[in-house]
XYZ file of N, CA and C in Angstrom:
756
model
N 1.044 -2.725 -20.770
C 1.910 -3.834 -20.466
C 1.607 -4.785 -19.495
N 2.158 -5.998 -19.882
C 1.605 -7.115 -19.014
C 3.218 -7.550 -18.132
N 3.373 -7.866 -16.980
C 4.376 -7.701 -16.310
C 4.264 -7.912 -14.829
N 5.275 -8.697 -14.188
C 5.096 -9.117 -12.817
C 5.545 -8.066 -12.110
N 5.046 -7.780 -10.799
C 5.063 -6.976 -9.943
C 7.017 -6.941 -9.618
N 7.413 -8.449 -9.442
C 8.716 -8.200 -9.050
C 9.852 -7.482 -10.251
N 9.753 -7.845 -11.563
C 9.918 -7.315 -12.573
C 9.802 -5.713 -12.928
N 8.607 -5.326 -12.599
C 7.974 -3.836 -12.299
C 8.954 -3.030 -11.945
N 9.669 -3.491 -10.904
C 10.433 -2.799 -9.950
C 11.877 -2.453 -10.578
N 12.162 -3.350 -11.565
C 13.393 -3.045 -12.268
C 13.194 -2.255 -13.370
N 12.083 -1.915 -13.923
C 12.214 -1.323 -15.018
C 11.654 0.375 -15.205
N 11.896 1.049 -16.145
C 11.478 2.193 -16.383
C 11.233 2.845 -17.155
N 10.030 3.546 -17.370
C 9.026 4.114 -18.294
C 10.006 5.332 -18.859
N 9.877 5.097 -20.070
C 10.485 6.305 -21.079
C 9.429 7.054 -22.147
N 9.358 8.108 -21.443
C 8.039 8.871 -22.332
C 8.701 9.758 -23.294
N 8.457 9.971 -24.748
C 9.173 11.135 -25.446
C 8.039 11.971 -26.317
N 8.080 13.251 -26.266
C 7.366 13.904 -26.789
C 7.719 14.474 -28.303
N 6.919 14.347 -29.518
C 7.368 15.017 -30.652
C 6.841 15.756 -31.670
N 7.083 16.333 -32.301
C 6.078 17.332 -33.463
C 6.211 16.269 -34.555
N 5.085 16.489 -35.173
C 4.831 15.626 -36.274
C 4.829 16.196 -37.389
N 5.678 16.002 -38.387
C 6.137 16.665 -39.792
C 5.658 15.649 -40.644
N 4.561 15.746 -41.428
C 3.696 15.039 -42.561
C 4.957 15.002 -43.507
N 5.526 16.145 -44.025
C 6.715 15.818 -45.288
C 7.849 16.112 -44.457
N 8.583 15.834 -43.675
C 10.080 15.678 -43.482
C 10.030 14.849 -42.116
N 10.984 14.868 -41.122
C 11.524 14.380 -40.197
C 10.660 14.614 -38.888
N 10.260 13.906 -38.303
C 9.635 14.527 -36.881
C 10.594 15.096 -35.981
N 10.196 16.293 -35.061
C 10.990 16.825 -34.461
C 10.993 16.466 -32.850
N 12.052 15.680 -32.123
C 11.962 15.756 -30.695
C 11.714 17.155 -29.904
N 10.781 16.820 -29.022
C 10.697 17.990 -28.092
C 11.025 18.109 -26.784
N 11.418 16.434 -26.235
C 11.434 16.517 -24.852
C 11.047 15.160 -24.502
N 11.793 14.698 -23.367
C 11.240 13.094 -22.709
C 11.617 13.039 -21.607
N 10.782 11.956 -20.887
C 10.887 11.889 -19.072
C 10.985 10.352 -19.060
N 12.144 10.107 -17.721
C 11.910 8.650 -17.675
C 11.512 8.824 -16.339
N 10.557 7.567 -16.042
C 10.045 6.952 -14.277
C 10.642 6.037 -14.186
N 11.221 5.821 -13.299
C 12.000 4.580 -12.731
C 10.835 4.095 -11.663
N 10.536 2.861 -11.581
C 9.481 2.057 -10.892
C 9.888 1.470 -9.849
N 11.095 1.529 -9.585
C 11.765 0.776 -8.440
C 11.109 1.891 -6.880
N 10.780 2.875 -6.678
C 9.988 3.754 -5.661
C 8.866 4.175 -6.094
N 7.850 3.892 -7.356
C 6.791 4.479 -7.472
C 5.738 4.168 -6.615
N 4.708 4.892 -6.411
C 3.790 4.695 -5.391
C 2.778 4.310 -6.438
N 2.352 3.000 -6.305
C 1.051 2.838 -7.300
C -0.110 2.731 -6.878
N -0.476 3.046 -5.358
C -1.622 3.433 -5.025
C -1.719 4.745 -5.040
N -1.032 5.792 -5.729
C -1.333 7.175 -5.759
C -2.299 7.125 -6.926
N -3.257 7.672 -7.024
C -4.060 7.414 -8.751
C -3.900 9.101 -9.056
N -3.323 9.978 -8.568
C -3.639 11.336 -8.749
C -2.797 11.548 -10.006
N -3.141 12.802 -10.750
C -2.136 13.005 -12.010
C -0.686 13.553 -11.046
N 0.038 13.217 -12.124
C 1.747 14.346 -11.975
C 1.917 14.680 -13.219
N 2.596 15.722 -13.023
C 3.350 16.530 -13.964
C 4.829 16.332 -13.795
N 5.477 16.063 -14.890
C 6.724 15.957 -14.936
C 7.665 16.719 -16.167
N 8.459 17.369 -15.861
C 9.339 18.282 -16.738
C 10.056 17.516 -17.657
N 10.157 18.019 -19.452
C 10.731 17.397 -20.117
C 11.887 17.687 -20.479
N 12.729 16.713 -20.284
C 14.416 16.619 -20.517
C 14.645 16.420 -21.903
N 16.109 17.019 -22.089
C 16.421 16.772 -23.343
C 16.960 15.267 -23.435
N 16.802 14.725 -24.687
C 17.614 13.395 -25.188
C 18.768 13.213 -24.410
N 18.826 12.077 -23.663
C 20.148 11.555 -23.259
C 20.631 10.170 -23.786
N 22.141 9.950 -23.746
C 22.338 8.570 -24.299
C 22.227 7.216 -23.400
N 21.246 6.403 -23.942
C 20.464 5.533 -23.043
C 21.846 4.407 -22.509
N 21.954 4.174 -21.172
C 23.193 3.492 -20.723
C 22.892 2.263 -20.112
N 22.894 1.214 -20.305
C 22.684 0.212 -19.604
C 22.902 -0.123 -18.137
N 22.160 -0.107 -17.044
C 21.974 -0.356 -15.707
C 22.036 -1.776 -15.565
N 23.319 -2.142 -15.507
C 23.634 -3.639 -15.076
C 23.160 -4.004 -13.407
N 23.020 -2.996 -12.837
C 22.414 -3.647 -11.415
C 21.130 -3.641 -11.473
N 20.575 -3.530 -12.547
C 18.812 -4.060 -12.438
C 18.490 -4.804 -13.542
N 19.441 -5.909 -13.687
C 19.018 -6.838 -14.625
C 18.102 -7.864 -13.980
N 17.129 -8.705 -14.621
C 16.224 -9.642 -13.627
C 17.158 -10.732 -13.522
N 17.376 -11.105 -12.243
C 17.978 -12.331 -11.759
C 17.503 -13.504 -10.969
N 16.379 -13.166 -10.715
C 15.425 -13.937 -10.304
C 14.527 -13.612 -8.830
N 13.841 -14.318 -7.998
C 13.358 -13.456 -6.752
C 13.593 -14.337 -5.500
N 13.844 -13.966 -4.495
C 13.686 -14.673 -3.035
C 12.821 -14.304 -2.160
N 12.487 -15.625 -1.583
C 10.934 -15.330 -0.857
C 11.554 -15.568 0.626
N 11.536 -14.309 1.712
C 12.327 -14.409 3.011
C 10.389 -13.936 3.590
N 10.850 -14.598 5.110
C 10.047 -14.231 6.059
C 10.658 -13.802 7.076
N 10.257 -12.433 7.437
C 10.947 -11.877 8.782
C 10.215 -11.718 10.284
N 10.746 -12.045 11.408
C 10.385 -11.613 12.287
C 11.317 -10.941 13.748
N 10.991 -9.779 13.923
C 11.480 -9.140 15.013
C 10.916 -9.642 16.472
N 11.437 -9.936 17.325
C 11.039 -10.182 18.589
C 11.760 -9.542 19.514
N 11.102 -8.492 20.263
C 11.687 -7.459 21.133
C 12.014 -7.839 22.651
N 13.253 -7.325 22.897
C 13.541 -7.720 24.253
C 12.258 -8.331 25.341
N 11.723 -7.353 25.269
C 10.499 -7.516 26.302
C 9.705 -8.814 25.992
N 9.653 -9.076 25.023
C 8.638 -10.421 24.125
C 9.674 -11.732 24.519
N 11.037 -11.571 24.705
C 12.140 -12.477 24.319
C 12.602 -13.264 25.828
N 11.605 -12.806 27.108
C 12.431 -13.067 28.177
C 11.861 -14.476 28.190
N 11.147 -15.308 27.750
C 10.824 -16.706 28.058
C 11.219 -17.476 26.909
N 11.979 -17.164 26.209
C 12.028 -17.893 24.727
C 12.825 -19.279 25.281
N 12.537 -20.474 25.221
C 13.525 -21.593 25.270
C 14.765 -21.415 24.952
N 15.954 -22.156 25.012
C 17.010 -22.103 24.753
C 16.824 -22.999 23.350
N 16.293 -23.924 23.615
C 16.013 -25.021 22.193
C 15.405 -24.265 21.065
N 14.838 -23.293 21.152
C 14.326 -22.784 19.795
C 14.491 -21.752 19.085
N 16.111 -21.436 19.772
C 17.113 -20.663 19.480
C 17.676 -21.009 18.430
N 17.769 -20.596 17.137
C 18.376 -21.370 15.800
C 19.837 -20.626 15.685
N 20.331 -19.393 16.044
C 21.289 -18.638 15.496
C 22.556 -19.291 16.588
N 23.633 -18.912 15.691
C 24.889 -19.412 16.198
C 25.330 -18.597 17.060
N 25.566 -17.172 17.047
C 26.033 -15.899 18.122
C 25.032 -15.261 18.009
N 25.375 -14.197 18.763
C 24.740 -13.283 18.919
C 25.340 -11.997 18.038
N 24.480 -10.999 17.930
C 24.722 -9.723 17.224
C 25.989 -9.084 17.641
N 25.618 -9.095 19.027
C 26.686 -7.965 19.573
C 27.919 -9.308 20.240
N 29.020 -9.241 19.849
C 30.101 -9.828 20.756
C 30.192 -9.943 21.894
N 30.393 -10.834 22.669
C 30.665 -10.746 24.300
C 32.103 -11.149 24.487
N 32.419 -11.013 25.505
C 33.660 -11.539 26.109
C 34.067 -12.636 25.864
N 35.387 -13.231 25.750
C 35.905 -14.597 25.918
C 35.409 -15.372 26.955
N 34.937 -16.474 26.678
C 34.270 -17.403 27.627
C 32.980 -16.995 28.039
N 32.153 -16.127 27.576
C 30.823 -15.567 27.570
C 29.951 -17.004 26.836
N 28.898 -17.516 27.518
C 27.982 -18.064 26.678
C 27.402 -17.594 26.189
N 26.841 -18.089 24.700
C 25.954 -17.221 23.584
C 24.702 -17.447 24.027
N 24.165 -17.089 25.093
C 22.520 -17.472 25.318
C 21.730 -16.362 24.585
N 20.881 -16.540 24.030
C 19.740 -15.516 23.518
C 19.665 -14.485 24.635
N 19.761 -13.328 24.147
C 19.812 -11.879 24.520
C 19.094 -11.142 23.879
N 18.458 -9.862 24.595
C 18.162 -8.806 23.797
C 16.863 -9.147 23.001
N 16.557 -8.531 21.703
C 15.832 -8.688 21.089
C 16.216 -9.926 19.532
N 15.421 -10.475 19.283
C 16.027 -11.555 18.256
C 15.400 -10.975 16.688
N 16.053 -11.118 15.668
C 16.004 -11.294 14.456
C 15.546 -12.327 13.857
N 14.755 -13.242 13.419
C 14.470 -14.636 12.712
C 14.251 -13.972 11.309
N 14.864 -15.041 10.288
C 14.708 -14.873 8.977
C 14.730 -16.093 8.453
N 13.368 -16.255 8.195
C 13.261 -17.765 7.517
C 13.595 -17.451 5.730
N 14.273 -18.148 5.520
C 14.713 -18.563 3.518
C 13.877 -19.285 3.324
N 12.822 -18.995 2.511
C 11.733 -19.936 2.122
C 12.428 -20.482 0.737
N 12.380 -19.815 -0.335
C 12.528 -20.359 -1.675
C 13.273 -19.492 -2.269
N 13.632 -19.640 -3.385
C 14.113 -18.809 -4.967
C 13.140 -19.120 -6.102
N 13.118 -18.420 -7.155
C 12.603 -18.560 -7.994
C 13.396 -17.887 -9.540
N 13.524 -18.747 -10.653
C 14.083 -18.496 -11.584
C 15.535 -17.715 -11.614
N 16.295 -18.406 -10.833
C 17.741 -18.377 -10.777
C 18.692 -18.701 -12.061
N 19.719 -17.894 -12.068
C 20.331 -18.182 -13.369
C 21.250 -19.467 -13.051
N 21.099 -20.253 -14.236
C 21.679 -21.754 -14.467
C 23.175 -21.441 -14.800
N 23.878 -22.349 -13.791
C 25.540 -21.734 -14.414
C 26.275 -23.355 -14.653
N 25.390 -24.333 -14.477
C 25.793 -25.598 -14.651
C 25.203 -26.310 -16.086
N 26.220 -27.341 -16.570
C 25.564 -27.796 -17.687
C 24.458 -28.456 -17.092
N 23.166 -28.593 -18.540
C 21.759 -29.025 -17.814
C 20.930 -28.258 -17.578
N 21.476 -26.996 -17.680
C 20.627 -25.614 -17.067
C 20.104 -25.949 -15.593
N 21.098 -25.811 -14.643
C 20.846 -26.132 -13.158
C 22.177 -25.247 -12.330
N 21.669 -25.353 -11.184
C 22.693 -24.941 -10.166
C 22.705 -25.696 -9.086
N 23.824 -25.737 -8.045
C 23.539 -26.250 -6.697
C 23.652 -24.732 -5.971
N 22.523 -24.670 -5.028
C 22.395 -22.950 -4.536
C 22.230 -23.105 -3.217
N 23.031 -22.171 -2.401
C 22.770 -21.842 -1.135
C 22.776 -20.277 -0.759
N 22.091 -19.738 0.323
C 22.014 -18.209 0.434
C 23.332 -18.168 1.845
N 23.766 -17.151 1.528
C 24.554 -16.573 2.896
C 23.803 -15.256 3.402
N 24.327 -15.238 4.583
C 23.526 -13.879 5.352
C 24.215 -13.242 6.279
N 24.401 -12.050 6.617
C 25.046 -11.453 7.363
C 24.322 -10.383 7.773
N 24.567 -9.965 9.081
C 23.717 -8.369 9.622
C 24.560 -7.756 9.911
N 24.621 -6.636 8.521
C 25.851 -5.390 8.525
C 25.483 -4.419 9.623
N 26.336 -3.625 10.233
C 27.838 -4.034 9.861
C 28.798 -5.077 10.473
N 27.781 -6.165 10.990
C 28.939 -7.253 11.332
C 28.804 -7.962 10.412
N 29.974 -8.360 9.861
C 30.218 -9.239 8.856
C 31.223 -10.217 9.101
N 31.289 -10.526 10.522
C 32.501 -11.620 10.770
C 32.003 -13.014 10.316
N 32.881 -13.952 10.324
C 32.771 -15.451 10.041
C 31.857 -15.646 11.375
N 32.177 -15.343 12.299
C 30.933 -15.602 13.680
C 29.687 -15.694 13.827
N 29.404 -14.386 12.787
C 27.886 -13.990 12.631
C 27.394 -14.411 11.334
N 28.249 -15.337 10.517
C 27.770 -15.629 9.257
C 26.643 -16.718 9.319
N 25.757 -16.498 8.480
C 24.738 -17.741 8.195
C 24.775 -18.373 7.075
N 24.510 -19.678 6.842
C 24.657 -20.381 5.276
C 23.283 -21.129 5.531
N 22.438 -21.282 4.510
C 21.564 -22.443 4.021
C 22.477 -23.690 3.926
N 21.563 -24.822 3.850
C 22.116 -26.038 3.041
C 21.953 -25.564 1.672
N 22.907 -26.565 0.829
C 22.912 -26.595 -0.283
C 21.817 -27.316 -1.156
N 21.237 -26.889 -2.100
C 20.132 -27.444 -2.756
C 20.680 -27.434 -4.406
N 20.787 -28.989 -4.655
C 21.601 -29.447 -5.972
C 20.667 -29.196 -7.075
N 21.129 -29.073 -8.146
C 20.632 -29.394 -9.619
C 19.309 -28.445 -9.341
N 19.076 -26.998 -8.982
C 17.734 -26.417 -9.390
C 17.550 -25.015 -9.148
N 17.306 -24.571 -10.008
C 17.137 -22.640 -10.203
C 15.921 -22.537 -9.494
N 14.912 -23.370 -9.018
C 13.888 -23.243 -8.353
C 13.786 -23.497 -6.727
N 14.826 -23.281 -6.114
C 15.166 -24.193 -4.941
C 14.357 -23.718 -3.673
N 13.938 -24.787 -2.716
C 13.396 -24.579 -1.436
C 14.119 -24.561 -0.643
N 14.505 -23.834 0.366
C 15.298 -23.898 1.674
C 14.685 -24.150 2.756
N 13.687 -23.287 3.214
C 13.296 -23.473 4.478
C 14.003 -23.318 5.611
N 14.705 -22.558 5.649
C 15.653 -22.628 7.110
C 15.924 -21.152 7.135
N 15.982 -21.352 8.684
C 16.062 -20.154 9.451
C 17.336 -19.831 9.739
N 17.809 -18.562 9.590
C 18.663 -17.783 10.622
C 18.160 -16.666 11.584
N 18.934 -16.519 12.594
C 18.432 -15.676 13.610
C 19.602 -14.794 14.139
N 19.735 -13.572 14.664
C 20.676 -13.042 15.186
C 19.971 -12.299 16.449
N 20.765 -12.368 17.497
C 20.394 -11.878 18.868
C 20.794 -10.619 19.206
N 20.622 -9.964 20.293
C 21.049 -9.286 21.052
C 20.594 -7.457 20.541
N 19.674 -7.599 19.595
C 19.247 -6.520 19.063
C 17.955 -5.696 19.633
N 18.129 -4.531 20.166
C 17.024 -3.647 20.602
C 16.413 -2.756 19.377
N 15.651 -2.041 19.855
C 14.827 -1.404 19.081
C 15.391 -0.620 18.162
N 16.624 0.138 18.647
C 17.467 1.136 17.802
C 18.361 0.393 17.015
N 18.688 -0.567 17.429
C 19.798 -1.686 16.680
C 19.252 -1.966 15.222
N 17.723 -2.361 15.573
C 17.167 -3.012 14.193
C 16.737 -1.746 13.143
N 17.097 -0.332 13.638
C 16.824 0.616 12.539
C 18.378 0.948 12.305
N 19.406 0.441 12.497
C 20.598 0.537 12.297
C 21.484 -0.378 11.499
N 20.683 -1.600 11.626
C 21.577 -2.584 10.888
C 20.927 -2.869 9.480
N 21.731 -4.007 9.012
C 20.877 -4.092 7.288
C 21.257 -5.487 7.034
N 20.276 -6.457 7.112
C 20.335 -7.671 7.012
C 20.656 -8.012 5.044
N 21.934 -8.288 4.838
C 22.090 -8.725 3.683
C 22.207 -10.125 3.183
N 21.425 -10.656 2.276
C 21.162 -12.113 1.999
C 21.623 -12.113 0.092
N 22.473 -13.301 0.178
C 22.945 -13.357 -1.103
C 23.168 -14.977 -1.696
N 22.806 -14.839 -3.066
C 22.691 -16.288 -3.274
C 23.606 -16.795 -4.149
N 24.038 -18.085 -4.055
C 25.536 -18.841 -4.611
C 25.165 -20.035 -5.031
N 25.700 -20.217 -6.329
C 26.258 -21.249 -6.637
C 27.420 -21.957 -6.509
N 27.156 -22.989 -5.722
C 28.321 -23.962 -4.997
C 29.087 -24.543 -5.958
N 30.481 -24.429 -6.063
C 31.441 -24.881 -7.127
C 32.577 -25.550 -6.162
N 32.797 -26.969 -6.698
C 33.974 -27.685 -5.573
C 35.270 -27.391 -6.270
N 35.800 -27.254 -7.296
C 36.661 -27.040 -7.847
C 37.296 -25.402 -7.849
N 36.293 -24.722 -7.615
C 36.845 -23.150 -7.849
C 35.818 -22.486 -7.288
N 36.015 -20.911 -7.343
C 35.171 -19.972 -6.254
C 33.565 -20.208 -6.701
N 33.137 -19.945 -5.369
C 31.598 -20.175 -5.646
C 31.200 -18.891 -6.797
N 30.032 -19.132 -7.562
C 29.582 -17.813 -8.079
C 28.484 -17.504 -7.966
N 28.185 -15.995 -7.733
C 27.430 -15.028 -7.185
C 26.230 -15.054 -7.959
N 25.056 -15.214 -7.583
C 23.953 -15.415 -8.375
C 22.808 -14.138 -8.529
N 23.050 -13.482 -7.280
C 22.226 -12.232 -6.824
C 22.146 -12.189 -5.435
N 21.507 -10.888 -5.063
C 21.144 -10.477 -3.475
C 20.215 -9.641 -3.355
N 20.251 -9.339 -2.180
C 18.966 -8.263 -1.583
C 19.707 -7.708 -0.428
N 19.341 -6.494 0.178
C 19.615 -5.815 1.142
C 18.512 -5.689 2.124
N 18.299 -5.487 3.224
C 17.330 -5.423 4.059
C 17.288 -4.294 5.079
N 17.109 -2.880 5.033
C 17.221 -2.066 6.027
C 16.509 -1.040 5.839
N 16.237 0.229 6.595
C 15.387 1.438 6.359
C 15.837 1.881 5.489
N 17.315 1.416 4.393
C 17.439 2.567 3.318
C 17.804 3.941 3.341
N 18.194 4.390 4.638
C 18.506 5.937 4.875
C 20.016 6.043 4.485
N 20.522 5.185 4.107
C 22.057 5.855 4.291
C 23.264 5.838 5.246
N 22.068 5.623 6.332
C 23.113 6.425 7.780
C 23.029 4.764 8.655
N 24.307 4.665 9.342
C 24.048 3.582 10.341
C 24.631 4.110 11.922
N 24.128 4.064 12.624
C 24.553 4.703 13.968
C 25.375 6.457 13.691
N 24.886 7.110 12.944
C 25.274 8.452 12.834
C 26.359 8.577 11.455
N 26.824 7.350 11.004
C 27.480 7.170 9.984
C 26.780 7.190 8.828
N 27.397 7.911 7.613
C 26.803 7.407 6.394
C 27.504 6.080 5.845
N 26.943 5.210 5.353
C 27.361 3.978 4.843
C 26.767 3.741 3.635
N 27.599 2.811 2.433
C 26.813 2.494 1.017
C 25.863 1.313 1.379
N 26.255 0.771 2.340
C 25.338 -0.526 2.710
C 24.167 -0.228 2.732
N 23.702 0.826 3.412
C 22.240 0.934 3.850
C 21.521 1.506 2.704
N 21.259 0.978 1.742
C 20.787 1.248 0.433
C 19.336 0.776 -0.065
N 18.896 -0.094 0.660
C 17.460 -0.546 0.217
C 16.386 0.252 -0.034
N 15.613 -0.295 -1.147
C 14.849 0.387 -1.975
C 13.716 -0.494 -2.055
N 12.425 0.234 -2.274
C 11.542 -0.324 -3.145
C 10.862 -1.172 -1.871
N 10.873 -2.974 -2.485
C 10.211 -3.955 -1.675
C 11.009 -4.471 -0.616
N 12.290 -4.169 -0.537
C 13.222 -4.504 0.463
C 13.176 -3.332 1.506
N 12.800 -2.179 1.151
C 12.557 -1.286 2.398
C 11.286 -1.647 2.846
N 10.184 -1.635 2.089
C 8.994 -1.640 2.679
C 8.682 -2.815 3.752
N 9.089 -3.950 3.138
C 9.206 -5.330 4.122
C 10.018 -5.191 5.297
N 10.985 -4.122 5.519
C 11.872 -4.100 6.744
C 11.069 -3.342 7.429
N 10.236 -2.237 6.940
C 9.471 -1.240 7.855
C 8.218 -1.689 8.363
N 7.736 -2.900 7.359
C 6.574 -3.802 7.710
C 7.187 -5.022 9.191
N 7.952 -5.472 9.037
C 8.570 -5.655 10.279
C 8.695 -5.173 11.283
N 9.469 -4.043 11.069
C 9.574 -3.212 12.495
C 8.191 -2.355 13.157
N 7.155 -2.285 12.294
C 6.083 -1.786 12.537
C 5.151 -2.906 13.305
N 5.495 -4.324 13.146
C 4.759 -5.060 13.379
C 5.887 -6.213 14.223
N 6.020 -5.703 15.345
C 6.796 -6.690 16.367
C 6.082 -7.821 16.770
N 6.842 -8.720 16.203
C 6.472 -10.206 17.348
C 5.995 -10.853 16.188
N 5.325 -10.386 14.635
C 4.724 -10.897 14.099
C 5.460 -10.985 12.777
N 5.243 -12.208 12.166
C 6.223 -12.726 11.015
C 5.500 -11.844 9.828
N 6.122 -11.462 8.849
C 5.979 -10.879 7.761
C 6.434 -11.351 6.696
N 6.097 -11.850 5.593
C 6.741 -12.352 4.154
C 6.345 -11.645 2.991
N 7.698 -11.883 2.155
C 7.706 -11.026 0.993
C 8.660 -11.596 0.006
N 8.362 -10.992 -1.411
C 8.791 -11.924 -2.623
C 10.040 -10.668 -3.146
N 11.061 -10.959 -3.024
C 12.004 -9.948 -3.245
C 12.768 -9.995 -4.398
N 12.953 -8.969 -5.498
C 13.820 -9.411 -6.420
C 15.343 -9.266 -6.385
N 16.143 -10.263 -6.736
C 17.568 -10.290 -6.735
C 18.335 -9.269 -7.677
N 19.206 -8.591 -6.677
C 19.891 -7.439 -7.320
C 20.974 -8.415 -7.996
N 21.631 -7.904 -9.319
C 22.606 -8.297 -10.064
C 23.849 -8.189 -9.632
N 23.698 -7.240 -8.714
C 24.967 -7.000 -8.340
C 24.817 -5.949 -6.984
N 26.023 -6.354 -5.905
C 25.765 -5.798 -4.523
C 26.673 -4.516 -4.622
N 26.926 -3.762 -5.617
C 27.540 -2.436 -5.275
C 28.838 -2.805 -5.211
N 29.808 -1.962 -4.185
C 31.204 -1.934 -4.452
C 31.640 -2.929 -2.941
N 30.601 -3.452 -2.293
C 30.500 -4.272 -1.266
C 30.765 -5.861 -1.852
N 31.969 -6.446 -1.387
C 32.424 -7.570 -1.745
C 32.606 -8.510 -0.660
N 32.019 -9.868 -0.711
C 32.042 -10.806 0.623
C 32.838 -12.177 0.084
């Protein structure tokens, strides 16, 4: 099969075993489905799977290919952030809210998110284009004060933003309990903006600060890129992420 790595993550390999009957109908013996969103392709060893009875195929609309988003992440721990000039800080507010009247200076660790570009976005306007921008939150904080947005790139399904989001006040424990949610939108002037796809970057363990939450659901490349960032403090790490066609029950 000739397929890109990003699209492969959306696919499931279905294998079925049959008894060949030369004079009648072949007899179904069992099948196995292998999803590739979490498959370790570096493992070259043999694996056995138990054959299952045939199940009715149901389309998973959460895995439709909606394009790709390229991002660069860098987590600067508190001990490396002491001498950061204020002019280099590009975030509007810190992750943790201060009291009224507090000056929002960079404190603690900083998460920098460079939104580079997207490819193969859905065209929703006549002429096969979209006016696209990216919106970002660092969950569980989804207040307007901490929302970030890129500029709008008009008439393109392959936009380049090269825009940086920054979130401050993050220690090493915080970075394992938050989730970076990035969603791509088409800007509409006379109606609601149209959702084009999104990603969530986190540890993907389903838990934040000891509570089970549905938005800590990163998988595959989302999870791997976040862990790579954690393992490389102060170093920029880049990844190409497949956009989800749905963000589940979460609506922003």
